[in-house]
Tab-separated table of C-alpha atoms and ligand atoms in Angstrom:
chain	number	residue	atom	x	y	z
E	60	MET	CA	7.900	-27.313	-9.894
E	61	ARG	CA	6.995	-26.221	-6.395
E	62	TYR	CA	3.888	-24.291	-5.384
E	63	SER	CA	5.971	-21.672	-3.538
E	64	TYR	CA	9.729	-21.122	-3.800
E	65	ALA	CA	9.951	-19.440	-0.378
E	66	THR	CA	12.869	-20.911	1.552
E	67	TYR	CA	13.549	-18.901	4.711
E	68	LEU	CA	13.025	-15.608	6.513
E	69	GLU	CA	15.873	-13.159	6.960
E	70	CYS	CA	16.312	-10.357	9.524
E	71	SER	CA	16.408	-7.067	7.613
E	72	VAL	CA	19.216	-5.811	9.858
E	73	THR	CA	21.374	-8.737	10.996
E	74	GLY	CA	20.705	-11.144	8.123
E	75	GLU	CA	20.005	-13.911	10.651
E	76	ARG	CA	17.779	-16.608	9.167
E	77	SER	CA	14.626	-18.080	10.618
E	78	ASN	CA	12.240	-20.837	9.678
E	79	ILE	CA	9.517	-19.902	7.229
E	80	GLY	CA	7.594	-23.052	8.132
E	81	THR	CA	6.401	-21.677	11.493
E	82	LEU	CA	4.513	-18.529	12.481
E	83	GLN	CA	6.937	-15.599	12.858
E	84	GLY	CA	6.694	-11.996	14.037
E	85	LEU	CA	9.812	-9.843	14.379
E	86	SER	CA	13.371	-11.188	14.179
E	87	ALA	CA	15.389	-12.020	17.306
E	88	ALA	CA	16.860	-8.502	16.986
E	89	GLY	CA	13.352	-7.013	17.028
E	90	LYS	CA	13.489	-5.975	13.362
E	91	PRO	CA	11.310	-6.793	10.332
E	92	LEU	CA	11.790	-10.220	8.764
E	93	LEU	CA	11.849	-10.545	4.975
E	94	ALA	CA	10.909	-13.697	3.052
E	95	ARG	CA	13.579	-15.100	0.744
E	96	TYR	CA	13.050	-17.401	-2.232
E	97	ASP	CA	15.073	-19.946	-4.149
E	98	LEU	CA	15.311	-17.688	-7.188
E	99	GLU	CA	17.932	-19.894	-8.856
E	100	ALA	CA	15.531	-22.820	-8.971
E	101	LEU	CA	12.601	-20.604	-9.861
E	102	ARG	CA	14.565	-19.159	-12.762
E	103	ARG	CA	15.365	-22.663	-14.026
E	104	GLU	CA	11.943	-24.191	-13.538
E	105	VAL	CA	9.454	-21.360	-14.158
E	106	GLY	CA	9.516	-18.945	-17.077
E	107	ARG	CA	7.809	-15.585	-17.085
E	108	GLU	CA	5.683	-16.917	-19.971
E	109	LEU	CA	4.087	-19.317	-17.512
E	110	ILE	CA	3.105	-16.433	-15.234
E	111	GLU	CA	1.751	-14.522	-18.246
E	112	ALA	CA	-0.359	-17.486	-19.318
E	113	ARG	CA	-2.259	-17.461	-16.008
E	114	ALA	CA	-5.347	-15.400	-15.210
E	115	PRO	CA	-4.378	-11.891	-14.043
E	116	GLY	CA	-4.435	-11.145	-10.315
E	117	LEU	CA	-2.452	-11.603	-7.145
E	118	TRP	CA	-2.325	-15.415	-7.160
E	119	ARG	CA	-0.647	-15.674	-10.554
E	120	TRP	CA	2.518	-14.871	-8.524
E	121	ARG	CA	2.229	-17.847	-6.167
E	122	GLU	CA	5.828	-19.043	-6.664
E	123	LEU	CA	6.973	-15.672	-5.282
E	124	LEU	CA	4.615	-15.791	-2.292
E	125	PRO	CA	4.989	-17.718	0.987
E	126	VAL	CA	1.676	-19.668	0.891
E	127	THR	CA	2.643	-23.310	0.346
E	128	ALA	CA	-0.619	-24.943	-0.758
E	129	PRO	CA	-3.776	-23.799	-2.564
E	130	ASP	CA	-6.110	-24.811	0.259
E	131	HIS	CA	-4.461	-22.248	2.561
E	132	ILE	CA	-5.518	-19.389	0.304
E	133	VAL	CA	-8.142	-17.037	1.712
E	134	SER	CA	-9.415	-15.052	-1.262
E	135	LEU	CA	-12.009	-12.391	-1.990
E	136	GLY	CA	-11.080	-11.912	-5.658
E	137	GLU	CA	-7.754	-10.037	-5.783
E	138	ILE	CA	-7.944	-8.612	-9.293
E	139	GLU	CA	-5.260	-6.887	-11.345
E	140	THR	CA	-5.843	-3.157	-10.900
E	141	PRO	CA	-6.015	-0.919	-13.981
E	142	LEU	CA	-3.631	1.812	-15.153
E	143	ILE	CA	-5.501	5.008	-16.009
E	144	ALA	CA	-3.831	8.096	-17.497
E	145	LEU	CA	-4.847	11.506	-16.112
E	146	THR	CA	-5.262	12.856	-19.638
E	147	ASN	CA	-7.387	15.894	-18.841
E	148	SER	CA	-6.220	16.910	-15.374
E	149	PRO	CA	-3.789	19.834	-15.276
E	150	ARG	CA	-0.087	19.139	-15.780
E	151	PRO	CA	2.895	21.295	-16.699
E	152	ASP	CA	3.425	22.192	-20.379
E	153	GLY	CA	5.219	19.516	-22.361
E	154	PHE	CA	4.694	16.732	-19.793
E	155	PRO	CA	2.859	13.511	-20.765
E	156	PRO	CA	-0.135	12.523	-18.600
E	157	PRO	CA	0.863	10.719	-15.416
E	158	VAL	CA	-0.685	7.265	-15.095
E	159	VAL	CA	-2.636	6.186	-12.011
E	160	LYS	CA	-2.579	2.592	-10.809
E	161	ASP	CA	-6.011	2.443	-9.234
E	162	GLU	CA	-5.829	0.124	-6.250
E	163	GLY	CA	-9.264	1.216	-5.066
E	164	ARG	CA	-10.752	-1.610	-7.162
E	165	LEU	CA	-9.451	-4.336	-4.869
E	166	PRO	CA	-11.602	-6.179	-2.278
E	167	THR	CA	-12.471	-3.858	0.651
E	168	GLY	CA	-11.640	-0.899	-1.598
E	169	SER	CA	-7.959	-0.532	-0.802
E	170	PHE	CA	-4.579	-2.073	-1.495
E	171	LYS	CA	-4.430	-3.182	2.126
E	172	ALA	CA	-6.313	-6.208	0.761
E	173	ARG	CA	-3.104	-7.410	-0.914
E	174	GLY	CA	-1.179	-7.534	2.348
E	175	LEU	CA	-3.938	-8.811	4.577
E	176	CYS	CA	-4.943	-11.480	2.061
E	177	LEU	CA	-1.452	-12.925	2.485
E	178	ALA	CA	-1.219	-12.378	6.244
E	179	VAL	CA	-4.592	-14.030	6.898
E	180	SER	CA	-3.828	-16.914	4.526
E	181	MET	CA	-0.561	-17.554	6.375
E	182	ALA	CA	-2.249	-17.208	9.769
E	183	LYS	CA	-4.853	-19.741	8.693
E	184	SER	CA	-2.177	-22.149	7.504
E	185	PHE	CA	-0.516	-21.945	10.941
E	186	GLY	CA	-3.799	-22.456	12.794
E	187	VAL	CA	-3.959	-18.936	14.305
E	188	ARG	CA	-7.339	-18.265	15.974
E	189	ARG	CA	-7.097	-14.551	16.743
E	190	LEU	CA	-5.591	-11.507	15.017
E	191	ALA	CA	-5.144	-7.908	16.214
E	192	ILE	CA	-4.070	-4.778	14.355
E	193	PRO	CA	-3.525	-1.056	14.956
E	194	THR	CA	-5.090	0.683	11.962
E	195	ASN	CA	-5.894	4.047	10.416
E	196	GLY	CA	-8.851	2.232	8.841
E	197	ASN	CA	-8.108	0.440	5.600
E	198	ALA	CA	-5.833	-2.232	7.049
E	199	GLY	CA	-8.413	-3.036	9.713
E	200	ALA	CA	-11.171	-3.284	7.122
E	201	ALA	CA	-9.101	-5.654	5.003
E	202	MET	CA	-8.083	-7.747	8.006
E	203	ALA	CA	-11.679	-7.963	9.210
E	204	ALA	CA	-12.882	-9.121	5.795
E	205	TYR	CA	-10.245	-11.811	5.262
E	206	ALA	CA	-10.425	-12.971	8.883
E	207	ALA	CA	-14.210	-13.299	8.602
E	208	ARG	CA	-13.779	-15.424	5.525
E	209	ALA	CA	-11.166	-17.588	7.225
E	210	GLY	CA	-13.210	-17.972	10.433
E	211	ILE	CA	-10.546	-16.198	12.505
E	212	GLU	CA	-11.354	-13.613	15.218
E	213	ALA	CA	-10.255	-10.047	14.450
E	214	TYR	CA	-9.572	-7.108	16.812
E	215	CYS	CA	-8.976	-3.617	15.415
E	216	PHE	CA	-7.647	-0.551	17.273
E	217	CYS	CA	-8.277	2.758	15.444
E	218	PRO	CA	-7.314	6.359	16.256
E	219	ASP	CA	-10.588	8.125	17.083
E	220	ASP	CA	-10.456	10.345	13.991
E	221	THR	CA	-10.380	7.335	11.645
E	222	PRO	CA	-12.916	7.881	8.808
E	223	GLU	CA	-16.412	6.732	9.888
E	224	THR	CA	-16.740	4.470	6.854
E	225	ASN	CA	-13.689	2.494	7.958
E	226	LEU	CA	-15.006	1.949	11.482
E	227	SER	CA	-18.385	0.836	10.160
E	228	GLU	CA	-17.022	-1.514	7.515
E	229	ILE	CA	-14.751	-3.136	10.085
E	230	ALA	CA	-17.713	-3.731	12.410
E	231	LEU	CA	-19.941	-4.987	9.572
E	232	GLN	CA	-17.259	-7.492	8.638
E	233	GLY	CA	-17.453	-9.145	12.000
E	234	ALA	CA	-14.436	-7.701	13.805
E	235	THR	CA	-14.295	-6.140	17.257
E	236	VAL	CA	-13.299	-2.502	16.792
E	237	TRP	CA	-12.358	0.279	19.225
E	238	ARG	CA	-11.780	4.001	18.794
E	239	VAL	CA	-8.649	4.935	20.716
E	240	ASN	CA	-7.892	8.481	21.883
E	241	GLY	CA	-4.425	8.451	20.367
E	242	LEU	CA	-2.534	7.948	17.111
E	243	ILE	CA	-1.606	4.757	15.267
E	244	ASN	CA	1.540	4.283	17.358
E	245	ASP	CA	-0.572	4.391	20.538
E	246	CYS	CA	-2.865	1.767	19.005
E	247	ALA	CA	0.191	-0.370	18.239
E	248	ARG	CA	1.187	-0.208	21.913
E	249	LEU	CA	-2.270	-1.482	22.921
E	250	VAL	CA	-2.020	-4.433	20.540
E	251	GLN	CA	1.328	-5.304	22.063
E	252	ALA	CA	0.078	-4.807	25.626
E	253	GLY	CA	-2.853	-7.192	25.095
E	254	ARG	CA	-0.909	-9.877	23.301
E	255	ASP	CA	-0.139	-12.250	26.168
E	256	ARG	CA	-3.476	-11.729	27.867
E	257	TYR	CA	-5.630	-12.304	24.799
E	258	GLY	CA	-3.314	-14.501	22.775
E	259	TRP	CA	-3.706	-12.693	19.485
E	260	PHE	CA	-1.179	-12.551	16.664
E	261	ASP	CA	0.076	-9.001	16.061
E	262	VAL	CA	-0.459	-8.038	12.405
E	263	SER	CA	1.039	-4.504	12.756
E	264	THR	CA	2.907	-3.136	9.739
E	265	LEU	CA	6.229	-5.008	9.338
E	266	LYS	CA	5.898	-6.778	12.699
E	267	GLU	CA	5.156	-9.921	10.709
E	268	PRO	CA	6.729	-10.931	7.376
E	269	TYR	CA	3.624	-11.776	5.313
E	270	ARG	CA	1.798	-8.498	4.586
E	271	ILE	CA	4.774	-7.087	2.712
E	272	GLU	CA	4.797	-10.130	0.419
E	273	GLY	CA	1.215	-9.395	-0.574
E	274	LYS	CA	1.999	-5.715	-1.058
E	275	LYS	CA	4.935	-6.490	-3.340
E	276	THR	CA	2.534	-7.928	-5.926
E	277	MET	CA	1.577	-4.306	-6.637
E	278	GLY	CA	5.057	-3.863	-8.110
E	279	LEU	CA	5.180	-7.269	-9.831
E	280	GLU	CA	1.841	-6.477	-11.423
E	281	LEU	CA	3.092	-3.145	-12.731
E	282	ALA	CA	5.913	-5.022	-14.483
E	283	ILE	CA	3.696	-7.605	-16.192
E	284	GLN	CA	1.041	-5.016	-17.136
E	285	ARG	CA	3.678	-2.956	-18.923
E	286	ARG	CA	5.207	-5.994	-20.670
E	287	TRP	CA	8.131	-6.229	-18.234
E	288	ARG	CA	9.177	-2.595	-18.713
E	289	LEU	CA	8.884	-0.518	-15.563
E	290	PRO	CA	8.235	3.252	-15.638
E	291	ASP	CA	10.934	5.823	-14.801
E	292	VAL	CA	9.366	7.208	-11.630
E	293	VAL	CA	6.827	5.855	-9.125
E	294	PHE	CA	5.075	8.159	-6.613
E	295	TYR	CA	3.892	6.272	-3.536
E	296	PRO	CA	1.915	7.680	-0.559
E	297	THR	CA	4.052	6.518	2.325
E	298	GLY	CA	2.808	5.667	5.799
E	299	GLY	CA	4.400	2.547	7.273
E	300	GLY	CA	6.068	1.979	3.910
E	301	THR	CA	5.083	-1.666	3.363
E	302	GLY	CA	4.074	-0.981	-0.222
E	303	LEU	CA	7.181	0.973	-1.114
E	304	ILE	CA	9.555	-1.534	0.464
E	305	GLY	CA	7.507	-4.405	-0.954
E	306	MET	CA	7.587	-3.112	-4.529
E	307	TRP	CA	11.323	-2.519	-4.294
E	308	LYS	CA	11.796	-6.060	-2.966
E	309	GLY	CA	9.611	-7.536	-5.707
E	310	TRP	CA	11.477	-5.707	-8.453
E	311	GLN	CA	14.810	-6.930	-7.099
E	312	GLU	CA	13.452	-10.466	-7.273
E	313	LEU	CA	12.390	-9.891	-10.903
E	314	LEU	CA	15.866	-8.496	-11.692
E	315	THR	CA	17.522	-11.585	-10.202
E	316	LEU	CA	15.178	-13.780	-12.207
E	317	GLY	CA	16.155	-11.863	-15.346
E	318	TRP	CA	12.481	-11.097	-16.039
E	319	ILE	CA	13.091	-7.324	-16.087
E	320	GLU	CA	16.103	-5.142	-16.768
E	321	GLY	CA	17.338	-2.254	-14.653
E	322	PRO	CA	17.505	0.473	-13.727
E	323	LEU	CA	14.556	0.259	-11.371
E	324	PRO	CA	12.086	3.149	-11.226
E	325	ARG	CA	13.067	6.062	-8.991
E	326	LEU	CA	10.885	5.635	-5.921
E	327	VAL	CA	9.289	8.765	-4.498
E	328	ALA	CA	7.817	8.722	-0.976
E	329	VAL	CA	4.897	11.146	-0.739
E	330	GLN	CA	3.739	12.464	2.638
E	331	SER	CA	1.595	15.316	3.945
E	332	THR	CA	3.330	18.392	5.395
E	333	GLY	CA	1.252	17.620	8.529
E	334	CYS	CA	3.116	14.314	9.013
E	335	ALA	CA	6.391	14.011	7.098
E	336	PRO	CA	8.959	12.072	9.135
E	337	ILE	CA	10.393	10.300	6.080
E	338	VAL	CA	10.762	13.553	4.107
E	339	ARG	CA	12.584	15.168	7.028
E	340	ALA	CA	14.919	12.193	7.460
E	341	PHE	CA	15.606	11.976	3.727
E	342	ASP	CA	16.468	15.682	3.532
E	343	GLU	CA	18.717	15.408	6.602
E	344	GLY	CA	20.562	12.451	5.087
E	345	ALA	CA	19.559	10.336	8.105
E	346	THR	CA	19.259	6.543	8.064
E	347	HIS	CA	16.338	6.523	10.540
E	348	ALA	CA	13.424	8.931	10.972
E	349	ARG	CA	12.594	10.798	14.177
E	350	PRO	CA	8.913	10.494	15.224
E	351	TRP	CA	6.755	13.363	13.946
E	352	GLU	CA	5.093	15.517	16.628
E	353	ASN	CA	1.360	16.361	16.482
E	354	ALA	CA	0.730	14.484	13.262
E	355	HIS	CA	-2.397	15.583	11.403
E	356	THR	CA	-3.613	15.271	7.797
E	357	ILE	CA	-6.814	14.442	5.941
E	358	ALA	CA	-4.855	11.633	4.283
E	359	SER	CA	-5.379	9.271	7.213
E	360	GLY	CA	-3.589	6.324	5.562
E	361	ILE	CA	-0.296	8.214	5.652
E	362	ARG	CA	-0.724	9.681	9.128
E	363	VAL	CA	2.062	7.535	10.566
E	364	PRO	CA	4.400	9.487	12.896
E	365	GLY	CA	7.017	6.717	13.155
E	366	ALA	CA	7.589	3.682	10.934
E	367	LEU	CA	9.358	0.493	12.023
E	368	GLY	CA	10.727	0.105	8.485
E	369	ASP	CA	11.920	3.738	8.157
E	370	PHE	CA	15.492	2.626	7.376
E	371	LEU	CA	14.255	0.347	4.576
E	372	ILE	CA	12.102	3.122	3.066
E	373	LEU	CA	15.042	5.550	3.127
E	374	ARG	CA	17.362	2.942	1.606
E	375	ALA	CA	14.878	2.224	-1.199
E	376	LEU	CA	14.604	5.945	-2.020
E	377	ARG	CA	18.371	6.440	-2.088
E	378	GLU	CA	19.293	3.252	-3.935
E	379	THR	CA	16.784	3.931	-6.705
E	380	GLY	CA	17.820	7.581	-7.009
E	381	GLY	CA	14.404	8.749	-5.848
E	382	PHE	CA	13.389	11.283	-3.223
E	383	ALA	CA	10.793	12.182	-0.585
E	384	ILE	CA	8.343	15.039	-0.908
E	385	ALA	CA	5.590	16.535	1.259
E	386	VAL	CA	2.462	18.369	0.125
E	387	PRO	CA	-0.001	20.392	2.223
E	388	ASP	CA	-3.575	19.194	2.712
E	389	GLU	CA	-4.930	22.112	0.613
E	390	ASP	CA	-2.948	20.801	-2.377
E	391	ILE	CA	-4.213	17.281	-1.698
E	392	GLU	CA	-7.810	18.487	-1.719
E	393	ARG	CA	-7.316	20.518	-4.891
E	394	ALA	CA	-5.655	17.560	-6.656
E	395	ARG	CA	-8.514	15.296	-5.592
E	396	GLN	CA	-11.061	17.714	-6.966
E	397	GLN	CA	-9.213	18.163	-10.252
E	398	ALA	CA	-8.785	14.459	-10.981
E	399	GLY	CA	-12.468	13.944	-10.193
E	400	GLU	CA	-13.714	16.880	-12.259
E	401	LYS	CA	-11.453	16.495	-15.263
E	402	ASP	CA	-10.848	12.767	-15.479
E	403	GLY	CA	-13.726	11.177	-13.598
E	404	LEU	CA	-11.353	9.444	-11.223
E	405	LEU	CA	-12.323	9.789	-7.570
E	406	LEU	CA	-8.979	9.453	-5.798
E	407	CYS	CA	-8.539	8.869	-2.083
E	408	PRO	CA	-6.705	11.730	-0.319
E	409	GLU	CA	-3.495	9.651	-0.201
E	410	GLY	CA	-3.724	8.999	-3.947
E	411	ALA	CA	-4.476	12.671	-4.560
E	412	ALA	CA	-1.330	13.461	-2.564
E	413	THR	CA	0.756	11.614	-5.177
E	414	TYR	CA	-0.783	13.697	-7.961
E	415	ALA	CA	-0.171	16.930	-5.994
E	416	ALA	CA	3.403	15.783	-5.304
E	417	TYR	CA	3.933	15.003	-8.981
E	418	LEU	CA	2.892	18.556	-9.936
E	419	LYS	CA	5.234	19.970	-7.297
E	420	ALA	CA	8.144	17.752	-8.350
E	421	ALA	CA	7.619	18.635	-12.018
E	422	ALA	CA	7.635	22.364	-11.174
E	423	ARG	CA	10.892	21.885	-9.240
E	424	GLY	CA	12.536	19.898	-12.039
E	425	GLN	CA	12.661	16.658	-10.021
E	426	VAL	CA	10.862	14.858	-12.839
E	427	SER	CA	11.249	15.747	-16.488
E	428	PRO	CA	8.930	15.613	-19.529
E	429	SER	CA	10.685	12.474	-20.775
E	430	ASP	CA	9.918	10.549	-17.571
E	431	GLU	CA	7.157	7.973	-17.551
E	432	VAL	CA	5.403	8.457	-14.219
E	433	VAL	CA	3.078	6.143	-12.286
E	434	LEU	CA	1.063	7.366	-9.289
E	435	TYR	CA	-0.478	4.949	-6.784
E	436	ASN	CA	-4.083	5.540	-5.773
E	437	CYS	CA	-4.341	3.204	-2.827
E	438	ALA	CA	-8.024	3.244	-1.958
E	439	SER	CA	-11.409	4.059	-3.350
E	440	GLY	CA	-12.261	7.734	-2.942
E	441	LEU	CA	-15.698	6.595	-1.760
E	442	LYS	CA	-14.284	5.541	1.625
E	443	TYR	CA	-13.499	9.130	2.650
E	444	PRO	CA	-15.514	12.199	3.617
E	445	MET	CA	-16.649	14.124	0.556
E	446	PRO	CA	-17.886	17.685	0.094
E	447	GLN	CA	-21.489	18.094	1.180
E	448	VAL	CA	-24.024	18.997	-1.479
E	449	THR	CA	-26.330	21.813	-0.338
E	450	ALA	CA	-28.100	22.830	-3.550
E	451	HIS	CA	-31.814	22.231	-3.169
E	452	MET	CA	-34.577	22.475	-5.716
E	453	ASP	CA	-38.239	23.075	-4.997
E	454	VAL	CA	-40.288	20.863	-7.311
E	455	ASN	CA	-43.057	23.499	-7.332
E	456	ARG	CA	-40.722	26.342	-8.276
E	457	PRO	CA	-38.048	24.699	-10.441
E	458	PHE	CA	-35.195	26.636	-11.995
E	459	ALA	CA	-35.861	29.612	-9.755
E	460	ASP	CA	-33.385	32.481	-9.814
E	461	SER	CA	-31.542	30.996	-6.874
E	462	ALA	CA	-30.938	27.601	-8.513
E	463	PRO	CA	-27.172	27.289	-9.060
E	464	GLY	CA	-25.355	25.666	-11.879
E	465	PHE	CA	-27.491	26.513	-14.896
E	466	SER	CA	-26.723	28.666	-17.880
E	467	ALA	CA	-29.277	29.137	-20.650
E	468	ALA	CA	-28.851	26.945	-23.742
Y	616	PLP	C1	-2.060	2.258	4.399
Y	616	PLP	C2	-2.288	3.276	3.375
Y	616	PLP	C3	-1.228	4.001	2.817
Y	616	PLP	C4	0.198	3.809	3.258
Y	616	PLP	O1	0.675	2.559	2.851
Y	616	PLP	P1	2.024	1.948	3.426
Y	616	PLP	O2	2.394	0.887	2.458
Y	616	PLP	O3	1.721	1.419	4.780
Y	616	PLP	O4	3.027	3.048	3.479
Y	616	PLP	C5	-1.520	4.922	1.821
Y	616	PLP	N1	-2.775	5.126	1.404
Y	616	PLP	C6	-3.822	4.435	1.907
Y	616	PLP	C7	-5.180	4.717	1.366
Y	616	PLP	C8	-3.614	3.498	2.899
Y	616	PLP	O5	-4.663	2.818	3.389
């Protein structure tokens, strides 16, 4: 039995192979590289019972990850995230409660920890000294944390309207962080521009092959948590698409291993109407997405005007029989409030977008009452701006006429 069954990297467009034993960015064709595994051998030598017998969490999947030895692992406690049904929040008549996979419980409060845990572990194993990333906030926070732990320098470039909490947590975790007067794609250009001069490794979404491997564990985990039976539909808030592509990749690996049976869940890409390049491309039947102009949404994690892996996202949606759907920010805010008020689950705006999209899709008949639905909440709601509380009580004049919120017993 090997520690990892990773064998080579493959260009997602040309299929050209490259060595997984050295540090890699994009393929020779300038496209994302995907890690491939010796699934034949894995199937022979490792049963799913062995995985089940291990402690829950990201590292129970080590055979399906590219890290080749335990001492390369940089860990902050990557737990298995819970599934929580929205039992009390509004839903259409006759529909069962949708279930939220709450990724906000991970280190640094977002699922970006899964990807950056892998990317930093691989960087450490290759002796990388410096990392840089363009980030809407959560990826930078996760990179900063894991890099700090690994003793690697971290540089983060954030659009200037990135949530304050993200900027502060990045700085507190030892990284150098800048606000940039542009969007995430502009930040990506800066990372590229500084690469030769500063010698950092570019950890941008899909520009290296390791983050997606960490993100795929989100899908593997869903399978094992549900006793190897996947749900019918999965709603995923889609920015760069690493999670969506990663889950799809992970499920295909499980299919090949014979650990799950098809069909795979229908994948639904959720975006905001203020930035919906994937929805537009899906509806047009296009294979690539045109960049979105003047992108804006409160769901900063999905404010991504152009994604390098757009063609992989669109392929995943079509091959699983899923779709793409956009919801306005007002619906996102309402959904966030409802899940908080009725179910005590403080979703991030991106997670709330999946709940809003689910309600919209149900109303349109795109999901039916017999469908089992899982929504991904990708970060802790605590990382985002929240409504201000203005009610004030005078201790000398309590319960005065003006005090809101009381009704007599
Ligand atoms: C990054 C992020 C997303 C988008 O994830 P991708 O896998 O890059 O599409 C969604 N929500 C939150 C909270 C994020 O931080």
